[in-house]
PDB file of C-alpha atoms in Angstrom:
ATOM      1  CA  MET B   1       0.000   0.000   0.000  1.00  0.00           C
ATOM      2  CA  SER B   2       1.379   3.421  -0.958  1.00  0.00           C
ATOM      3  CA  THR B   3       1.989   6.188   1.563  1.00  0.00           C
ATOM      4  CA  VAL B   4      -0.979   8.124   0.188  1.00  0.00           C
ATOM      5  CA  GLU B   5      -3.259   5.078   0.547  1.00  0.00           C
ATOM      6  CA  THR B   6      -1.985   4.477   4.075  1.00  0.00           C
ATOM      7  CA  LYS B   7      -2.691   8.090   5.067  1.00  0.00           C
ATOM      8  CA  LYS B   8      -6.080   7.978   3.360  1.00  0.00           C
ATOM      9  CA  GLN B   9      -7.049   4.802   5.264  1.00  0.00           C
ATOM     10  CA  ALA B  10      -5.884   6.321   8.543  1.00  0.00           C
ATOM     11  CA  ALA B  11      -8.025   9.389   7.843  1.00  0.00           C
ATOM     12  CA  ILE B  12     -11.052   7.202   7.103  1.00  0.00           C
ATOM     13  CA  GLU B  13     -10.609   5.268  10.355  1.00  0.00           C
ATOM     14  CA  ARG B  14     -10.201   8.397  12.474  1.00  0.00           C
ATOM     15  CA  ILE B  15     -13.154  10.150  10.874  1.00  0.00           C
ATOM     16  CA  ALA B  16     -15.301   7.006  11.171  1.00  0.00           C
ATOM     17  CA  ASN B  17     -14.583   6.899  14.908  1.00  0.00           C
ATOM     18  CA  HIS B  18     -15.418  10.604  15.125  1.00  0.00           C
ATOM     19  CA  LEU B  19     -18.772  10.140  13.361  1.00  0.00           C
ATOM     20  CA  LEU B  20     -19.651   7.186  15.567  1.00  0.00           C
ATOM     21  CA  THR B  21     -19.045   9.246  18.707  1.00  0.00           C
ATOM     22  CA  GLU B  22     -20.098  12.739  17.589  1.00  0.00           C
ATOM     23  CA  GLY B  23     -22.594  12.132  14.807  1.00  0.00           C
ATOM     24  CA  LEU B  24     -23.072  14.029  11.578  1.00  0.00           C
ATOM     25  CA  ASN B  25     -23.552  17.481  13.048  1.00  0.00           C
ATOM     26  CA  LYS B  26     -19.794  18.003  13.371  1.00  0.00           C
ATOM     27  CA  THR B  27     -18.592  17.414   9.831  1.00  0.00           C
ATOM     28  CA  GLY B  28     -16.991  20.694   8.857  1.00  0.00           C
ATOM     29  CA  LEU B  29     -14.015  20.029   6.615  1.00  0.00           C
ATOM     30  CA  ARG B  30     -11.545  21.755   8.938  1.00  0.00           C
ATOM     31  CA  LEU B  31     -12.779  19.781  11.939  1.00  0.00           C
ATOM     32  CA  LEU B  32     -12.611  16.522   9.989  1.00  0.00           C
ATOM     33  CA  ALA B  33      -9.080  17.390   8.910  1.00  0.00           C
ATOM     34  CA  GLN B  34      -8.139  18.013  12.539  1.00  0.00           C
ATOM     35  CA  VAL B  35      -9.681  14.678  13.529  1.00  0.00           C
ATOM     36  CA  ALA B  36      -7.741  12.979  10.719  1.00  0.00           C
ATOM     37  CA  ASP B  37      -4.529  14.701  11.789  1.00  0.00           C
ATOM     38  CA  THR B  38      -4.070  16.357   8.406  1.00  0.00           C
ATOM     39  CA  SER B  39      -5.102  19.523   6.585  1.00  0.00           C
ATOM     40  CA  ASP B  40      -8.371  20.225   4.819  1.00  0.00           C
ATOM     41  CA  ARG B  41      -6.411  20.532   1.565  1.00  0.00           C
ATOM     42  CA  MET B  42      -5.004  17.037   2.018  1.00  0.00           C
ATOM     43  CA  LEU B  43      -8.491  15.640   2.612  1.00  0.00           C
ATOM     44  CA  ILE B  44      -9.624  17.192  -0.667  1.00  0.00           C
ATOM     45  CA  TYR B  45      -6.501  15.782  -2.342  1.00  0.00           C
ATOM     46  CA  TYR B  46      -7.241  12.297  -0.965  1.00  0.00           C
ATOM     47  CA  PHE B  47     -10.997  12.255  -1.613  1.00  0.00           C
ATOM     48  CA  GLY B  48     -11.775  14.975  -4.162  1.00  0.00           C
ATOM     49  CA  SER B  49     -14.587  16.525  -2.128  1.00  0.00           C
ATOM     50  CA  LYS B  50     -16.155  16.494   1.307  1.00  0.00           C
ATOM     51  CA  ASP B  51     -19.109  14.530  -0.079  1.00  0.00           C
ATOM     52  CA  ALA B  52     -16.772  11.850  -1.465  1.00  0.00           C
ATOM     53  CA  LEU B  53     -15.002  11.708   1.907  1.00  0.00           C
ATOM     54  CA  LEU B  54     -18.316  11.160   3.697  1.00  0.00           C
ATOM     55  CA  ASP B  55     -19.289   8.527   1.109  1.00  0.00           C
ATOM     56  CA  GLU B  56     -16.135   6.545   1.866  1.00  0.00           C
ATOM     57  CA  VAL B  57     -16.344   6.946   5.626  1.00  0.00           C
ATOM     58  CA  LEU B  58     -20.015   5.959   5.832  1.00  0.00           C
ATOM     59  CA  GLY B  59     -19.378   3.028   3.500  1.00  0.00           C
ATOM     60  CA  THR B  60     -16.501   1.924   5.702  1.00  0.00           C
ATOM     61  CA  ILE B  61     -18.662   2.070   8.821  1.00  0.00           C
ATOM     62  CA  ALA B  62     -21.378   0.025   7.095  1.00  0.00           C
ATOM     63  CA  ALA B  63     -18.808  -2.552   5.970  1.00  0.00           C
ATOM     64  CA  GLN B  64     -17.487  -2.808   9.529  1.00  0.00           C
ATOM     65  CA  VAL B  65     -21.002  -3.406  10.853  1.00  0.00           C
ATOM     66  CA  THR B  66     -21.766  -6.120   8.306  1.00  0.00           C
ATOM     67  CA  GLY B  67     -18.373  -7.669   8.996  1.00  0.00           C
ATOM     68  CA  GLN B  68     -19.198  -7.784  12.711  1.00  0.00           C
ATOM     69  CA  LEU B  69     -22.593  -9.290  11.965  1.00  0.00           C
ATOM     70  CA  ASP B  70     -21.034 -11.935   9.718  1.00  0.00           C
ATOM     71  CA  ALA B  71     -18.559 -12.800  12.465  1.00  0.00           C
ATOM     72  CA  LEU B  72     -21.318 -13.069  15.083  1.00  0.00           C
ATOM     73  CA  LEU B  73     -24.090 -14.671  13.017  1.00  0.00           C
ATOM     74  CA  GLY B  74     -22.292 -16.366  10.156  1.00  0.00           C
ATOM     75  CA  THR B  75     -23.267 -16.091   6.537  1.00  0.00           C
ATOM     76  CA  HIS B  76     -25.518 -19.152   6.275  1.00  0.00           C
ATOM     77  CA  GLN B  77     -29.128 -18.893   5.216  1.00  0.00           C
ATOM     78  CA  ARG B  78     -31.991 -19.159   7.680  1.00  0.00           C
ATOM     79  CA  THR B  79     -35.699 -18.421   7.961  1.00  0.00           C
ATOM     80  CA  ALA B  80     -36.887 -14.825   8.045  1.00  0.00           C
ATOM     81  CA  ALA B  81     -38.080 -15.245  11.633  1.00  0.00           C
ATOM     82  CA  GLU B  82     -34.709 -16.611  12.748  1.00  0.00           C
ATOM     83  CA  LEU B  83     -32.767 -13.871  10.960  1.00  0.00           C
ATOM     84  CA  LEU B  84     -34.977 -11.118  12.355  1.00  0.00           C
ATOM     85  CA  ALA B  85     -34.678 -12.475  15.895  1.00  0.00           C
ATOM     86  CA  GLN B  86     -30.899 -12.809  15.613  1.00  0.00           C
ATOM     87  CA  LEU B  87     -30.424  -9.377  14.060  1.00  0.00           C
ATOM     88  CA  THR B  88     -32.671  -7.773  16.655  1.00  0.00           C
ATOM     89  CA  ALA B  89     -30.767  -9.382  19.521  1.00  0.00           C
ATOM     90  CA  VAL B  90     -27.315  -8.552  18.167  1.00  0.00           C
ATOM     91  CA  THR B  91     -27.970  -5.019  16.953  1.00  0.00           C
ATOM     92  CA  SER B  92     -29.823  -4.104  20.158  1.00  0.00           C
ATOM     93  CA  ASN B  93     -26.546  -4.676  22.025  1.00  0.00           C
ATOM     94  CA  GLU B  94     -24.842  -1.513  23.297  1.00  0.00           C
ATOM     95  CA  ALA B  95     -21.798  -2.266  21.128  1.00  0.00           C
ATOM     96  CA  PHE B  96     -23.940  -1.470  18.060  1.00  0.00           C
ATOM     97  CA  ALA B  97     -25.582   1.643  19.559  1.00  0.00           C
ATOM     98  CA  PRO B  98     -23.217   4.195  17.943  1.00  0.00           C
ATOM     99  CA  ALA B  99     -23.760   2.713  14.471  1.00  0.00           C
ATOM    100  CA  VAL B 100     -27.539   2.517  14.967  1.00  0.00           C
ATOM    101  CA  GLN B 101     -27.671   6.113  16.196  1.00  0.00           C
ATOM    102  CA  LEU B 102     -25.565   7.287  13.265  1.00  0.00           C
ATOM    103  CA  TRP B 103     -27.851   5.391  10.870  1.00  0.00           C
ATOM    104  CA  PHE B 104     -30.976   7.084  12.200  1.00  0.00           C
ATOM    105  CA  GLU B 105     -29.270  10.473  12.063  1.00  0.00           C
ATOM    106  CA  LEU B 106     -28.340   9.783   8.435  1.00  0.00           C
ATOM    107  CA  VAL B 107     -31.898   8.718   7.622  1.00  0.00           C
ATOM    108  CA  GLY B 108     -33.262  11.893   9.234  1.00  0.00           C
ATOM    109  CA  LEU B 109     -31.054  14.064   7.051  1.00  0.00           C
ATOM    110  CA  ALA B 110     -31.943  11.952   4.015  1.00  0.00           C
ATOM    111  CA  ALA B 111     -35.649  12.435   4.769  1.00  0.00           C
ATOM    112  CA  ARG B 112     -35.015  16.175   4.441  1.00  0.00           C
ATOM    113  CA  ARG B 113     -33.496  15.418   1.001  1.00  0.00           C
ATOM    114  CA  GLN B 114     -30.069  16.676   2.076  1.00  0.00           C
ATOM    115  CA  GLU B 115     -27.073  15.491   0.091  1.00  0.00           C
ATOM    116  CA  PRO B 116     -24.818  13.606   0.373  1.00  0.00           C
ATOM    117  CA  TYR B 117     -26.954  12.003   3.076  1.00  0.00           C
ATOM    118  CA  LEU B 118     -29.849  11.044   0.793  1.00  0.00           C
ATOM    119  CA  SER B 119     -27.551   9.293  -1.686  1.00  0.00           C
ATOM    120  CA  ASN B 120     -25.655   7.548   1.099  1.00  0.00           C
ATOM    121  CA  ALA B 121     -28.823   6.372   2.842  1.00  0.00           C
ATOM    122  CA  ARG B 122     -30.164   4.951  -0.433  1.00  0.00           C
ATOM    123  CA  VAL B 123     -26.955   3.064  -1.156  1.00  0.00           C
ATOM    124  CA  LEU B 124     -26.540   1.767   2.393  1.00  0.00           C
ATOM    125  CA  ALA B 125     -30.193   0.683   2.679  1.00  0.00           C
ATOM    126  CA  GLY B 126     -29.854  -1.145  -0.639  1.00  0.00           C
ATOM    127  CA  ASN B 127     -26.700  -2.847   0.613  1.00  0.00           C
ATOM    128  CA  TRP B 128     -28.482  -3.908   3.804  1.00  0.00           C
ATOM    129  CA  ILE B 129     -31.392  -5.352   1.864  1.00  0.00           C
ATOM    130  CA  THR B 130     -28.967  -7.290  -0.355  1.00  0.00           C
ATOM    131  CA  TRP B 131     -27.119  -8.516   2.756  1.00  0.00           C
ATOM    132  CA  ILE B 132     -30.395  -9.713   4.291  1.00  0.00           C
ATOM    133  CA  ALA B 133     -31.545 -11.389   1.044  1.00  0.00           C
ATOM    134  CA  ALA B 134     -28.320 -13.410   0.893  1.00  0.00           C
ATOM    135  CA  ARG B 135     -29.039 -14.816   4.360  1.00  0.00           C
ATOM    136  CA  LEU B 136     -32.661 -15.832   3.797  1.00  0.00           C
ATOM    137  CA  GLU B 137     -33.533 -19.434   2.976  1.00  0.00           C
ATOM    138  CA  ASP B 138     -36.671 -18.339   1.156  1.00  0.00           C
ATOM    139  CA  PRO B 139     -36.906 -14.647   0.171  1.00  0.00           C
ATOM    140  CA  THR B 140     -40.538 -15.264  -0.860  1.00  0.00           C
ATOM    141  CA  GLU B 141     -41.411 -16.122   2.777  1.00  0.00           C
ATOM    142  CA  GLN B 142     -40.761 -12.505   3.728  1.00  0.00           C
ATOM    143  CA  ALA B 143     -39.356  -9.914   1.351  1.00  0.00           C
ATOM    144  CA  PRO B 144     -35.900  -8.717   2.409  1.00  0.00           C
ATOM    145  CA  GLU B 145     -37.216  -5.132   2.293  1.00  0.00           C
ATOM    146  CA  ASP B 146     -39.950  -6.014   4.765  1.00  0.00           C
ATOM    147  CA  LEU B 147     -37.536  -7.754   7.113  1.00  0.00           C
ATOM    148  CA  TYR B 148     -35.223  -4.731   6.906  1.00  0.00           C
ATOM    149  CA  ALA B 149     -38.095  -2.344   7.693  1.00  0.00           C
ATOM    150  CA  HIS B 150     -39.197  -4.546  10.594  1.00  0.00           C
ATOM    151  CA  LEU B 151     -35.673  -4.595  12.038  1.00  0.00           C
ATOM    152  CA  GLU B 152     -35.309  -0.847  11.605  1.00  0.00           C
ATOM    153  CA  GLY B 153     -38.622  -0.285  13.386  1.00  0.00           C
ATOM    154  CA  ARG B 154     -37.546  -2.497  16.283  1.00  0.00           C
ATOM    155  CA  LEU B 155     -34.243  -0.625  16.567  1.00  0.00           C
ATOM    156  CA  MET B 156     -36.009   2.727  16.498  1.00  0.00           C
ATOM    157  CA  LEU B 157     -38.331   1.679  19.316  1.00  0.00           C
ATOM    158  CA  LYS B 158     -35.412   0.288  21.314  1.00  0.00           C
ATOM    159  CA  MET B 159     -33.461   3.507  20.818  1.00  0.00           C
ATOM    160  CA  LEU B 160     -36.440   5.644  21.893  1.00  0.00           C
ATOM    161  CA  GLU B 161     -37.083   3.398  24.879  1.00  0.00           C
ATOM    162  CA  GLY B 162     -33.469   3.792  25.978  1.00  0.00           C
ATOM    163  CA  SER B 163     -33.601   7.590  25.722  1.00  0.00           C
ATOM    164  CA  SER B 164     -36.684   7.947  27.906  1.00  0.00           C
ATOM    165  CA  GLY B 165     -35.412   6.297  31.022  1.00  0.00           C
TER     166      GLY B 165
END
């Protein structure tokens, strides 16, 4: 890996950690450069634009989450009920809370049609639905989109429940 690629990967990792702890409200280019231990000009050099930087960072976070889920649940196929129960149990764990919170923040911004959040939410939701479909024994039993929406609803309720008490 070249020096540029190494520095770019380090920036992605640092910014991903920042987004998981601070959310999307603190994404000014200068702040992200400070978090990445570089300059804003270098971030633009590495990624081309702030939107492209956020695309890569959010994609990296999503890949980390699916990697964790694969490690915990395996990649074998199962019934929709089994997959939903397993995903609900695992993603309700506090270890997944930062990623779940970031997801709902992203969806909120996407609902307001704000870019690059709308584009990112569409891509990531599509990736999730594809991930779910690959783990279903019979996608006609329950559509992957429906299972995804059911899981998201459960996570939303769990998140709201946790914030009230």
